[in-house]
Amino acid sequence: MSEKERTILFIDFEFTMPDRNSKKRGFYQEIIEAGVVLVENNQVVEQFSSYVKPIRFPKLTERCRSFLNISQEQVNSGIAFKDLVEKLKRLGGNRHCHVVTWGNMDMKVLSQNCQQALVEFPLPGKQIDLSMEYKRFFGDQNQTGLWKAVQEYGREGTGKHHRALDDALTTYHIYKLVEKDKQYLQKPEPATIGDMVDFSNLLNKFA
């Protein structure tokens, strides 16, 4: 399947965070905001954004609220986690759909949340950590943050950092830029002067 024909799901999640001082017993991160961009034939065909109600630890910590600028009321009005899983399954629930995230945490937390909620993981396709692709491509020693990466391209991120849909769209923009650079590097060697000039015709002129 060519790059042009491929279906790709760009995903970003925001998660709950523990307070620095108190580690709640059995705490694990839960998805509280989801941003998803579905791309087919290099065209955005659907965008999805929603807050999500956490199950195990429904009350957000002060650290989480201030860092993500998400209120308890916004999360309380969000969709159920199982509804998010159903949405993801509808958008990317086949093996041909690649899933692209910046970093590996989104899929780790989704997988753990699915296990805790006793629901099947909804995204069976190939998972691509774009931050690692970016690191390999540019030879960076350290993994680069999403918005730092887009700024290195001389661009600005889409919307606000730590807004799930904005980060998913920014991931899509970087993906397009990296793919374009890859194609540029894979172009064949430029033709030599010998290829460009038909020397037999040229010599005939002077014969």
mmCIF file of C-alpha atoms in Angstrom:
data_model
loop_
_atom_site.group_PDB
_atom_site.id
_atom_site.type_symbol
_atom_site.label_atom_id
_atom_site.label_comp_id
_atom_site.label_asym_id
_atom_site.label_seq_id
_atom_site.Cartn_x
_atom_site.Cartn_y
_atom_site.Cartn_z
ATOM 1 C CA MET A 1 0.000 0.000 0.000
ATOM 2 C CA SER A 2 1.478 3.337 -0.999
ATOM 3 C CA GLU A 3 1.851 6.296 1.346
ATOM 4 C CA LYS A 4 -0.864 8.081 -0.596
ATOM 5 C CA GLU A 5 -3.415 5.284 -0.169
ATOM 6 C CA ARG A 6 -2.693 4.630 3.502
ATOM 7 C CA THR A 7 -5.158 5.429 6.282
ATOM 8 C CA ILE A 8 -3.433 7.055 9.255
ATOM 9 C CA LEU A 9 -4.800 8.004 12.656
ATOM 10 C CA PHE A 10 -2.925 10.798 14.470
ATOM 11 C CA ILE A 11 -3.658 10.661 18.184
ATOM 12 C CA ASP A 12 -2.858 12.717 21.252
ATOM 13 C CA PHE A 13 -4.153 12.145 24.775
ATOM 14 C CA GLU A 14 -3.872 14.168 27.967
ATOM 15 C CA PHE A 15 -3.675 12.144 31.177
ATOM 16 C CA THR A 16 -4.344 12.483 34.891
ATOM 17 C CA MET A 17 -1.319 13.313 37.034
ATOM 18 C CA PRO A 18 -0.599 12.501 40.684
ATOM 19 C CA ASP A 19 0.186 15.274 43.158
ATOM 20 C CA ARG A 20 3.910 15.595 43.709
ATOM 21 C CA ASN A 21 3.693 14.958 47.449
ATOM 22 C CA SER A 22 1.020 12.285 47.713
ATOM 23 C CA LYS A 23 1.257 9.147 45.619
ATOM 24 C CA LYS A 24 -2.242 7.666 45.758
ATOM 25 C CA ARG A 25 -2.233 3.965 46.316
ATOM 26 C CA GLY A 26 -2.530 2.094 43.036
ATOM 27 C CA PHE A 27 -2.484 5.309 41.008
ATOM 28 C CA TYR A 28 -2.182 4.971 37.243
ATOM 29 C CA GLN A 29 -2.621 7.577 34.542
ATOM 30 C CA GLU A 30 -6.023 7.821 32.883
ATOM 31 C CA ILE A 31 -6.999 9.552 29.654
ATOM 32 C CA ILE A 32 -8.962 12.759 30.322
ATOM 33 C CA GLU A 33 -8.806 14.384 26.886
ATOM 34 C CA ALA A 34 -8.532 12.888 23.414
ATOM 35 C CA GLY A 35 -7.642 14.473 20.093
ATOM 36 C CA VAL A 36 -7.784 12.370 16.917
ATOM 37 C CA VAL A 37 -7.151 13.222 13.267
ATOM 38 C CA LEU A 38 -8.056 10.654 10.579
ATOM 39 C CA VAL A 39 -6.137 11.035 7.302
ATOM 40 C CA GLU A 40 -6.954 9.131 4.109
ATOM 41 C CA ASN A 41 -5.174 9.665 0.795
ATOM 42 C CA ASN A 42 -3.217 12.549 2.381
ATOM 43 C CA GLN A 43 -6.460 14.354 3.252
ATOM 44 C CA VAL A 44 -7.936 15.012 6.706
ATOM 45 C CA VAL A 45 -11.350 13.324 6.587
ATOM 46 C CA GLU A 46 -12.347 13.522 10.257
ATOM 47 C CA GLN A 47 -11.298 15.226 13.478
ATOM 48 C CA PHE A 48 -12.445 14.242 16.939
ATOM 49 C CA SER A 49 -11.962 15.996 20.261
ATOM 50 C CA SER A 50 -13.487 15.267 23.652
ATOM 51 C CA TYR A 51 -12.861 15.262 27.366
ATOM 52 C CA VAL A 52 -13.023 11.806 28.944
ATOM 53 C CA LYS A 53 -14.183 10.862 32.437
ATOM 54 C CA PRO A 54 -11.503 8.994 34.413
ATOM 55 C CA ILE A 55 -12.794 5.847 36.120
ATOM 56 C CA ARG A 56 -10.412 4.900 38.924
ATOM 57 C CA PHE A 57 -9.454 8.386 40.135
ATOM 58 C CA PRO A 58 -12.237 10.729 38.987
ATOM 59 C CA LYS A 59 -11.057 13.762 40.996
ATOM 60 C CA LEU A 60 -8.250 15.667 39.256
ATOM 61 C CA THR A 61 -5.270 16.753 41.317
ATOM 62 C CA GLU A 62 -4.370 20.423 41.606
ATOM 63 C CA ARG A 63 -1.143 19.715 39.720
ATOM 64 C CA CYS A 64 -3.085 18.139 36.838
ATOM 65 C CA ARG A 65 -5.626 20.975 36.636
ATOM 66 C CA SER A 66 -2.979 23.722 36.619
ATOM 67 C CA PHE A 67 -0.511 21.964 34.274
ATOM 68 C CA LEU A 68 -3.105 21.027 31.648
ATOM 69 C CA ASN A 69 -5.476 23.928 32.323
ATOM 70 C CA ILE A 70 -8.371 21.467 32.442
ATOM 71 C CA SER A 71 -11.138 21.935 34.995
ATOM 72 C CA GLN A 72 -12.940 19.266 36.989
ATOM 73 C CA GLU A 73 -16.212 20.400 35.371
ATOM 74 C CA GLN A 74 -14.839 19.857 31.851
ATOM 75 C CA VAL A 75 -13.781 16.309 32.689
ATOM 76 C CA ASN A 76 -17.069 15.574 34.485
ATOM 77 C CA SER A 77 -18.946 16.523 31.303
ATOM 78 C CA GLY A 78 -16.726 14.299 29.140
ATOM 79 C CA ILE A 79 -17.583 11.002 27.472
ATOM 80 C CA ALA A 80 -17.160 7.619 29.147
ATOM 81 C CA PHE A 81 -13.882 5.805 28.467
ATOM 82 C CA LYS A 82 -15.761 2.949 26.763
ATOM 83 C CA ASP A 83 -17.318 5.479 24.359
ATOM 84 C CA LEU A 84 -13.804 6.704 23.504
ATOM 85 C CA VAL A 85 -12.730 3.116 22.798
ATOM 86 C CA GLU A 86 -15.738 2.630 20.496
ATOM 87 C CA LYS A 87 -14.886 5.863 18.653
ATOM 88 C CA LEU A 88 -11.261 4.802 18.172
ATOM 89 C CA LYS A 89 -12.388 1.390 16.968
ATOM 90 C CA ARG A 90 -14.677 2.989 14.380
ATOM 91 C CA LEU A 91 -11.927 5.299 13.114
ATOM 92 C CA GLY A 92 -8.923 2.966 13.188
ATOM 93 C CA GLY A 93 -10.087 -0.518 14.051
ATOM 94 C CA ASN A 94 -8.475 -2.348 11.131
ATOM 95 C CA ARG A 95 -4.916 -3.593 10.674
ATOM 96 C CA HIS A 96 -4.309 -1.405 7.628
ATOM 97 C CA CYS A 97 -4.744 1.810 9.613
ATOM 98 C CA HIS A 98 -1.436 3.104 10.994
ATOM 99 C CA VAL A 99 -1.488 4.951 14.309
ATOM 100 C CA VAL A 100 0.931 7.863 14.729
ATOM 101 C CA THR A 101 1.694 9.490 18.092
ATOM 102 C CA TRP A 102 4.455 11.732 19.413
ATOM 103 C CA GLY A 103 6.157 9.557 22.029
ATOM 104 C CA ASN A 104 5.064 6.131 23.243
ATOM 105 C CA MET A 105 3.002 7.154 26.281
ATOM 106 C CA ASP A 106 -0.324 7.596 24.475
ATOM 107 C CA MET A 107 -0.539 3.960 23.390
ATOM 108 C CA LYS A 108 0.873 2.671 26.701
ATOM 109 C CA VAL A 109 -1.746 4.557 28.724
ATOM 110 C CA LEU A 110 -4.541 3.575 26.310
ATOM 111 C CA SER A 111 -3.511 -0.080 26.593
ATOM 112 C CA GLN A 112 -3.373 0.076 30.395
ATOM 113 C CA ASN A 113 -6.719 1.886 30.592
ATOM 114 C CA CYS A 114 -8.275 -0.793 28.363
ATOM 115 C CA GLN A 115 -6.932 -3.541 30.634
ATOM 116 C CA GLN A 116 -8.291 -1.802 33.735
ATOM 117 C CA ALA A 117 -11.707 -1.266 32.097
ATOM 118 C CA LEU A 118 -11.752 -4.840 30.736
ATOM 119 C CA VAL A 119 -12.239 -3.730 27.133
ATOM 120 C CA GLU A 120 -10.379 -4.798 24.012
ATOM 121 C CA PHE A 121 -7.589 -2.542 22.708
ATOM 122 C CA PRO A 122 -9.223 -0.838 19.682
ATOM 123 C CA LEU A 123 -6.254 -0.121 17.403
ATOM 124 C CA PRO A 124 -4.694 -3.276 15.874
ATOM 125 C CA GLY A 125 -2.676 -1.481 13.156
ATOM 126 C CA LYS A 126 0.994 -0.572 13.111
ATOM 127 C CA GLN A 127 1.992 1.969 15.770
ATOM 128 C CA ILE A 128 4.489 4.675 14.831
ATOM 129 C CA ASP A 129 6.250 6.803 17.449
ATOM 130 C CA LEU A 130 7.011 9.891 15.381
ATOM 131 C CA SER A 131 9.391 11.294 18.005
ATOM 132 C CA MET A 132 11.678 8.267 17.492
ATOM 133 C CA GLU A 133 11.406 8.584 13.699
ATOM 134 C CA TYR A 134 12.328 12.256 14.064
ATOM 135 C CA LYS A 135 15.264 11.359 16.345
ATOM 136 C CA ARG A 136 16.592 8.736 13.914
ATOM 137 C CA PHE A 137 16.056 10.946 10.888
ATOM 138 C CA PHE A 138 17.874 13.968 12.291
ATOM 139 C CA GLY A 139 20.382 12.080 14.448
ATOM 140 C CA ASP A 140 19.359 13.882 17.647
ATOM 141 C CA GLN A 141 20.883 12.507 20.834
ATOM 142 C CA ASN A 142 17.728 13.168 22.843
ATOM 143 C CA GLN A 143 14.071 12.863 22.046
ATOM 144 C CA THR A 144 12.652 16.224 21.056
ATOM 145 C CA GLY A 145 9.421 17.639 22.417
ATOM 146 C CA LEU A 146 6.542 17.952 19.962
ATOM 147 C CA TRP A 147 6.396 21.729 19.783
ATOM 148 C CA LYS A 148 10.174 22.107 19.858
ATOM 149 C CA ALA A 149 10.302 19.819 16.824
ATOM 150 C CA VAL A 150 7.820 21.878 14.846
ATOM 151 C CA GLN A 151 9.710 25.066 15.752
ATOM 152 C CA GLU A 152 12.932 23.476 14.489
ATOM 153 C CA TYR A 153 11.149 23.279 11.151
ATOM 154 C CA GLY A 154 10.591 27.025 11.365
ATOM 155 C CA ARG A 155 6.879 26.573 11.962
ATOM 156 C CA GLU A 156 4.481 27.136 14.804
ATOM 157 C CA GLY A 157 2.343 24.464 16.404
ATOM 158 C CA THR A 158 -1.384 24.366 15.767
ATOM 159 C CA GLY A 159 -3.479 26.009 18.498
ATOM 160 C CA LYS A 160 -2.362 25.482 22.091
ATOM 161 C CA HIS A 161 0.206 23.063 23.467
ATOM 162 C CA HIS A 162 -1.376 20.408 25.749
ATOM 163 C CA ARG A 163 -4.709 20.647 23.964
ATOM 164 C CA ALA A 164 -5.190 17.129 22.659
ATOM 165 C CA LEU A 165 -6.611 17.927 19.205
ATOM 166 C CA ASP A 166 -4.095 20.753 18.652
ATOM 167 C CA ASP A 167 -1.234 18.388 19.527
ATOM 168 C CA ALA A 168 -2.643 15.685 17.224
ATOM 169 C CA LEU A 169 -2.828 18.213 14.354
ATOM 170 C CA THR A 170 0.709 19.406 15.112
ATOM 171 C CA THR A 171 1.886 15.766 15.024
ATOM 172 C CA TYR A 172 0.252 15.446 11.591
ATOM 173 C CA HIS A 173 2.046 18.588 10.358
ATOM 174 C CA ILE A 174 5.444 17.258 11.509
ATOM 175 C CA TYR A 175 4.683 13.876 9.923
ATOM 176 C CA LYS A 176 4.080 15.577 6.572
ATOM 177 C CA LEU A 177 7.307 17.597 6.887
ATOM 178 C CA VAL A 178 9.397 14.532 7.816
ATOM 179 C CA GLU A 179 7.895 12.449 4.974
ATOM 180 C CA LYS A 180 8.656 15.255 2.534
ATOM 181 C CA ASP A 181 12.270 15.397 3.721
ATOM 182 C CA LYS A 182 12.584 11.607 3.461
ATOM 183 C CA GLN A 183 11.391 11.712 -0.152
ATOM 184 C CA TYR A 184 13.857 14.490 -0.879
ATOM 185 C CA LEU A 185 16.734 12.396 0.486
ATOM 186 C CA GLN A 186 15.622 9.324 -1.444
ATOM 187 C CA LYS A 187 15.623 11.100 -4.799
ATOM 188 C CA PRO A 188 18.004 9.524 -7.319
ATOM 189 C CA GLU A 189 21.429 11.010 -7.904
ATOM 190 C CA PRO A 190 21.342 14.002 -10.255
ATOM 191 C CA ALA A 191 22.175 13.187 -13.849
ATOM 192 C CA THR A 192 25.785 13.644 -14.912
ATOM 193 C CA ILE A 193 26.729 15.931 -17.789
ATOM 194 C CA GLY A 194 27.264 12.782 -19.836
ATOM 195 C CA ASP A 195 23.654 11.753 -19.253
ATOM 196 C CA MET A 196 22.344 15.163 -20.186
ATOM 197 C CA VAL A 197 24.336 15.661 -23.395
ATOM 198 C CA ASP A 198 24.209 13.212 -26.269
ATOM 199 C CA PHE A 199 27.918 13.269 -27.137
ATOM 200 C CA SER A 200 27.465 11.269 -30.361
ATOM 201 C CA ASN A 201 25.217 14.000 -31.780
ATOM 202 C CA LEU A 202 27.561 16.670 -30.504
ATOM 203 C CA LEU A 203 30.603 15.043 -32.158
ATOM 204 C CA ASN A 204 28.721 14.613 -35.439
ATOM 205 C CA LYS A 205 28.227 18.372 -35.575
ATOM 206 C CA PHE A 206 31.980 18.896 -35.508
ATOM 207 C CA ALA A 207 32.850 15.939 -37.806
#
